[in-house]
Coordinates of C-alpha atoms and ligand atoms in Angstrom, one line a residue:
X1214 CA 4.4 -9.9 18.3
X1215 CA 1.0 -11.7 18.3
X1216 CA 0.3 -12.7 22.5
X1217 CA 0.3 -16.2 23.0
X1218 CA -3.5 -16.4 23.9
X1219 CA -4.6 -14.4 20.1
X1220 CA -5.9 -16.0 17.6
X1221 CA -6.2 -14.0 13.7
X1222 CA -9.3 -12.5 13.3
X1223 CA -10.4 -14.4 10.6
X1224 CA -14.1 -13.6 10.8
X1225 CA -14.5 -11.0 8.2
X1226 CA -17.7 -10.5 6.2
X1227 CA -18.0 -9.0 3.0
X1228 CA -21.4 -8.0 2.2
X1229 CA -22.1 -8.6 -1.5
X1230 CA -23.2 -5.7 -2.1
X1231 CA -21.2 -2.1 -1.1
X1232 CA -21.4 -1.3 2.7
X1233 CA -23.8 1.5 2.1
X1234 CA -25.9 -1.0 0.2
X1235 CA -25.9 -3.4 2.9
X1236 CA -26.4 -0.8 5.6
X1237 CA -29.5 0.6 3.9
X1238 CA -31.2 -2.6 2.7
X1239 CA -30.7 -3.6 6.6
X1240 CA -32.0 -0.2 8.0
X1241 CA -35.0 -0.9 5.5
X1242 CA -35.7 -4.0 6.8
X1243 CA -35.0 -3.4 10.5
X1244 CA -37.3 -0.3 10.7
X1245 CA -40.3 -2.6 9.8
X1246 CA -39.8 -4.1 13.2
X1247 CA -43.1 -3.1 15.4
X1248 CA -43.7 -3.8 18.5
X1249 CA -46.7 -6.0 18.9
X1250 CA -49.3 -6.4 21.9
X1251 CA -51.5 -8.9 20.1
X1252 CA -50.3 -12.2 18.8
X1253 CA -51.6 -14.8 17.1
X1254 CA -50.9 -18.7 18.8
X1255 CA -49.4 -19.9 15.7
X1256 CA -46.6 -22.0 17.5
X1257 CA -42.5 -21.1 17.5
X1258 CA -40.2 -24.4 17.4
X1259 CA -38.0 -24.5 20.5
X1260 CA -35.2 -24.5 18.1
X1261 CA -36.2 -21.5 16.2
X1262 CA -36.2 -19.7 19.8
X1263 CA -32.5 -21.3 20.4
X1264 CA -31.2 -19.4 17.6
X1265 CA -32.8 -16.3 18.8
X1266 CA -31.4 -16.6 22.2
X1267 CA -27.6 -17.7 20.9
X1268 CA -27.7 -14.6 18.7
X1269 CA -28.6 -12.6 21.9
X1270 CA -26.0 -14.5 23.8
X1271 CA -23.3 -13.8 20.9
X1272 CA -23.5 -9.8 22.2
X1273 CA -20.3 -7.8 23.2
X1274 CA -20.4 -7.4 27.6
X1275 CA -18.4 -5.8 30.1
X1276 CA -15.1 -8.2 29.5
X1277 CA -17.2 -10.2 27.8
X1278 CA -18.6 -11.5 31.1
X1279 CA -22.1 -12.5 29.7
X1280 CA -23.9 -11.1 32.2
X1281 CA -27.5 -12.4 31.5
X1282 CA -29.6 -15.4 31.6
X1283 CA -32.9 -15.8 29.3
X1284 CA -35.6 -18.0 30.6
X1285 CA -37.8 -19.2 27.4
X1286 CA -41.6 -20.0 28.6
X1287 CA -43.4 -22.0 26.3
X1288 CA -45.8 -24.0 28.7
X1289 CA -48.9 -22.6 29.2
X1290 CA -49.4 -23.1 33.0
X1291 CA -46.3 -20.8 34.0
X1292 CA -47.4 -18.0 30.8
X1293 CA -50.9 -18.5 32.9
X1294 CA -48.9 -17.7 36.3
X1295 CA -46.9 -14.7 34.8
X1296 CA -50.2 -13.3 32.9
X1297 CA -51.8 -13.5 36.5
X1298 CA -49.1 -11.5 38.1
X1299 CA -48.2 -9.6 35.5
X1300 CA -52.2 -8.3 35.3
X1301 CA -52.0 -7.9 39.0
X1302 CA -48.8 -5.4 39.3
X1303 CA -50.4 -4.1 35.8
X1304 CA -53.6 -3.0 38.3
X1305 CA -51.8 -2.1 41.0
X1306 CA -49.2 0.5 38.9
X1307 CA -52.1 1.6 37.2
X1308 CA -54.1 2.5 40.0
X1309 CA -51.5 4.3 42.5
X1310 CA -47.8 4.1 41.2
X1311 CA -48.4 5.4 37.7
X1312 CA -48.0 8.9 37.4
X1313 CA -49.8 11.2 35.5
X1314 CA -47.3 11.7 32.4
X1315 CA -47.1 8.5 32.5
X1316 CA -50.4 7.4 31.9
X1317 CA -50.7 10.3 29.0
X1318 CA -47.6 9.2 27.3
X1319 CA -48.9 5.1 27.4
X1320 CA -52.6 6.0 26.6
X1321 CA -51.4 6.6 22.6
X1322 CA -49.7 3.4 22.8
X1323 CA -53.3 2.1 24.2
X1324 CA -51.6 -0.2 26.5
X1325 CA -53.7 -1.4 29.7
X1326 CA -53.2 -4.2 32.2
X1327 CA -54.9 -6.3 30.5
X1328 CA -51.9 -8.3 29.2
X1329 CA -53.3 -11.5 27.1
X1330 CA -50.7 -11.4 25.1
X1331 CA -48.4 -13.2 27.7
X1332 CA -50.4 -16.6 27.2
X1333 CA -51.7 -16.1 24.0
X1334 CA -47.8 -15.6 22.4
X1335 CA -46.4 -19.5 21.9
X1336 CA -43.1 -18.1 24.0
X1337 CA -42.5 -15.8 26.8
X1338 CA -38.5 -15.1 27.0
X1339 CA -37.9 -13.3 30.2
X1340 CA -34.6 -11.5 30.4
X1341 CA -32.1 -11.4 33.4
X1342 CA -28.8 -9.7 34.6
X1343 CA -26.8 -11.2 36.3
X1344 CA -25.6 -9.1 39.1
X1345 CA -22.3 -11.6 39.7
X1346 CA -21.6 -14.1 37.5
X1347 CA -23.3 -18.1 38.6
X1348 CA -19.9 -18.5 40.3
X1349 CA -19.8 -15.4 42.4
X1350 CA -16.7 -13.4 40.0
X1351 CA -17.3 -9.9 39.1
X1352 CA -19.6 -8.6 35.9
X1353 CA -19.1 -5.3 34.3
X1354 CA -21.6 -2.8 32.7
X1355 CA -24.4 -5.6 33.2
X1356 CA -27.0 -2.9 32.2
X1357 CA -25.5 -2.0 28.8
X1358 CA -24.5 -5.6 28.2
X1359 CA -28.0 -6.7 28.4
X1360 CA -29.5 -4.2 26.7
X1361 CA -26.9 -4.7 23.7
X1362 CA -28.1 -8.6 23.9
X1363 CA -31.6 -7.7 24.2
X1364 CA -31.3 -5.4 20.9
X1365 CA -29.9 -8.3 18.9
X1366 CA -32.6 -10.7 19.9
X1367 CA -35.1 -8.5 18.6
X1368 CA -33.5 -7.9 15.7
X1369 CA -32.9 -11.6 15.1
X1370 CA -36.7 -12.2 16.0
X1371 CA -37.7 -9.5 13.3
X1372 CA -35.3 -11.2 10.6
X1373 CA -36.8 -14.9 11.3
X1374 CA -40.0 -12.5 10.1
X1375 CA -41.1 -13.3 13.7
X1376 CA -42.6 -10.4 16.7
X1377 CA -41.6 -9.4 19.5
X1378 CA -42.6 -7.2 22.6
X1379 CA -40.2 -5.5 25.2
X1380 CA -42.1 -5.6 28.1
X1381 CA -41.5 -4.3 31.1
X1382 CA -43.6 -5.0 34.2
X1383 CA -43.7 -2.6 36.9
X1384 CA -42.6 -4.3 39.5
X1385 CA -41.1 -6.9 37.8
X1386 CA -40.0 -9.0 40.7
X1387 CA -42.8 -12.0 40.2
X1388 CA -40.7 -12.7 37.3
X1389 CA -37.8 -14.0 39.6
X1390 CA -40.7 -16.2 41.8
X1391 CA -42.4 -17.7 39.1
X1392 CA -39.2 -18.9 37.0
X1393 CA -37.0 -19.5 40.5
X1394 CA -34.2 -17.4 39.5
X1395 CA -31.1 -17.7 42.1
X1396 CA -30.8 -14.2 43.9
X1397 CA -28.1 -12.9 41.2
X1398 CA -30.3 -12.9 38.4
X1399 CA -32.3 -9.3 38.4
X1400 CA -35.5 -9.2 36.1
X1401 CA -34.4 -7.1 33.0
X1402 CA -37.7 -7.4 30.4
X1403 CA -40.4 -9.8 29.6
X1404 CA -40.4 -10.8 25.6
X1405 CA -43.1 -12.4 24.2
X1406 CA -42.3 -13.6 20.9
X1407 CA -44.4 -15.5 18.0
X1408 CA -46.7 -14.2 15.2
X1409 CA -48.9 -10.8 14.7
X1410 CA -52.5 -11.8 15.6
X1411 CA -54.3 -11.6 12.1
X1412 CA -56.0 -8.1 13.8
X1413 CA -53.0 -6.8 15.1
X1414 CA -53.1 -3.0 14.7
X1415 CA -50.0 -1.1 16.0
X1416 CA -50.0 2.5 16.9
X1417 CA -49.2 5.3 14.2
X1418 CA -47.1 7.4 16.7
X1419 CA -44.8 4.5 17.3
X1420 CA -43.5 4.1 13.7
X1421 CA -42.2 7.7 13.8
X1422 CA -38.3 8.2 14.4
X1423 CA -36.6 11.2 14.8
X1424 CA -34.9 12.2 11.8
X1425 CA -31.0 11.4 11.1
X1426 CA -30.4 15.3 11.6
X1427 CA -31.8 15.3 15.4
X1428 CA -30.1 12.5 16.3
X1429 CA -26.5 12.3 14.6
X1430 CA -23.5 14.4 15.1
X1431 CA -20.6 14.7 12.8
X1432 CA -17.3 15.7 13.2
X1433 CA -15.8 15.1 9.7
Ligands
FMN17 C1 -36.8 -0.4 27.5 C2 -38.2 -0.5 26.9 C3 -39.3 -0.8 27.7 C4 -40.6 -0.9 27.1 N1 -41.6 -1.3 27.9 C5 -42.8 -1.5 27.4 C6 -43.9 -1.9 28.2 O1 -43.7 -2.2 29.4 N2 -45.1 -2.1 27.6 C7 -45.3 -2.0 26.3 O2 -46.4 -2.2 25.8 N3 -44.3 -1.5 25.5 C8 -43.1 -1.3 26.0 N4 -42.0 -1.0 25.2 C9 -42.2 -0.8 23.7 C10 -42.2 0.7 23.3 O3 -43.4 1.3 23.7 C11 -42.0 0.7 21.8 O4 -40.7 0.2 21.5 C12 -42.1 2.2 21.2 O5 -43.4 2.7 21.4 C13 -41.7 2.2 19.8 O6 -42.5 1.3 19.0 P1 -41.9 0.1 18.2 O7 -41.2 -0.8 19.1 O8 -43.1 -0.5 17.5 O9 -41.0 0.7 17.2 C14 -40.8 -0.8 25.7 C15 -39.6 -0.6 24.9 C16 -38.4 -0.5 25.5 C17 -37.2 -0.3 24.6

């Protein structure tokens, strides 16, 4: 007996090709995604950044409670204001709260605080959870939720043959000041997302994965 409030799932997909087809040609393409730190100002449409975000917002969540907001930044004063403070907890982390392994483990990446990137990229989408949702009821697993939705963004970013960065500020409470987020929303990550600068160079270290073997188990 079907309960009154179910509906058929009637959303299945058959790839055309077989599933192992369809799983590798997407693990082919998806492992060309690189994270990029300098992009070009070729501009994004606001609709092309729509898509991204409904794809991010079509995620599984905790009871499916949604629990994130995404703010898209496309005018340059406010990229100028979160470059600014960005730069500024960027020096500040650098100098005193960064620890040693830290600064080791980043200095292959060859990121600094110099963070240009945040106006040069035509769009800054900066990712919140929400600690309660906007009308005070309960979330659940906000952290995994969001990082499912953020996942999916990127991917969808890589497939419109667009980049992206996941950036995380440390601190990254000027995020919530600049864009005038209500007290529920938390700052979760900073994406910038347009083109490759035409010199973009990525580093070597972060293309390599573990191998399938170090990071699958199976019980068959
Ligand atoms: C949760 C998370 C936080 C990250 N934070 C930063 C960051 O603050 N700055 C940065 O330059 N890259 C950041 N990255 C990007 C990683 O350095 C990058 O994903 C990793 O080196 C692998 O490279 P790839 O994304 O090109 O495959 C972050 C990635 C994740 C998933």
């Amino acid at each position: 007996m079907i309960p009154p409030d179910f509906v058929p799932y009637d959303d299945r997909y058959e790839p055309a090709a077989s599933p192992e087809e369809a799983a590798e040609a997407f693990c082919d393409r998806m492992r060309r995604r690189r994270s990029v730190r300098a992009f070009s100002d070729r501009p994004v449409s606001r609709r092309t950044i729509e898509w991204l975000v409904r794809t991010a917002g079509s995620s599984p969540s905790g009871a499916n409670t949604q629990p994130w907001r995404f703010v898209a930044v496309g005018e340059p004063a406010v990229k100028r204001q979160i470059r600014r403070a960005a730069e500024e907890a960027e020096h500040a982390f650098y100098e005193q709260g960064a620890g040693e392994a830290f600064l080791r483990d980043v200095k292959a990446l060859g990121t600094s605080p110099d963070k240009r990137f945040l106006e040069v990229a035509p769009w800054l989408i900066a990712v919140f959870t929400l600690t309660a949702g906007d009308d005070g009821s309960a979330v659940y697993y906000p952290a995994a939720s969001v990082g499912i939705a953020v996942g999916l963004l990127l991917a969808a970013a890589h497939h419109a043959g667009l980049a992206t960065l996941p950036y995380t500020p440390s601190p990254p409470s000027f995020l919530a000041s600049i864009l005038k987020r209500p007290p529920h929303e938390r700052p979760f990550m900073l994406i910038p997302v347009g083109y490759p600068a035409a010199d973009c160079t990525v580093p070597a270290f972060a293309r390599e994965r573990k191998p399938l073997e170090d990071i699958l188990v199976v019980h068959e």
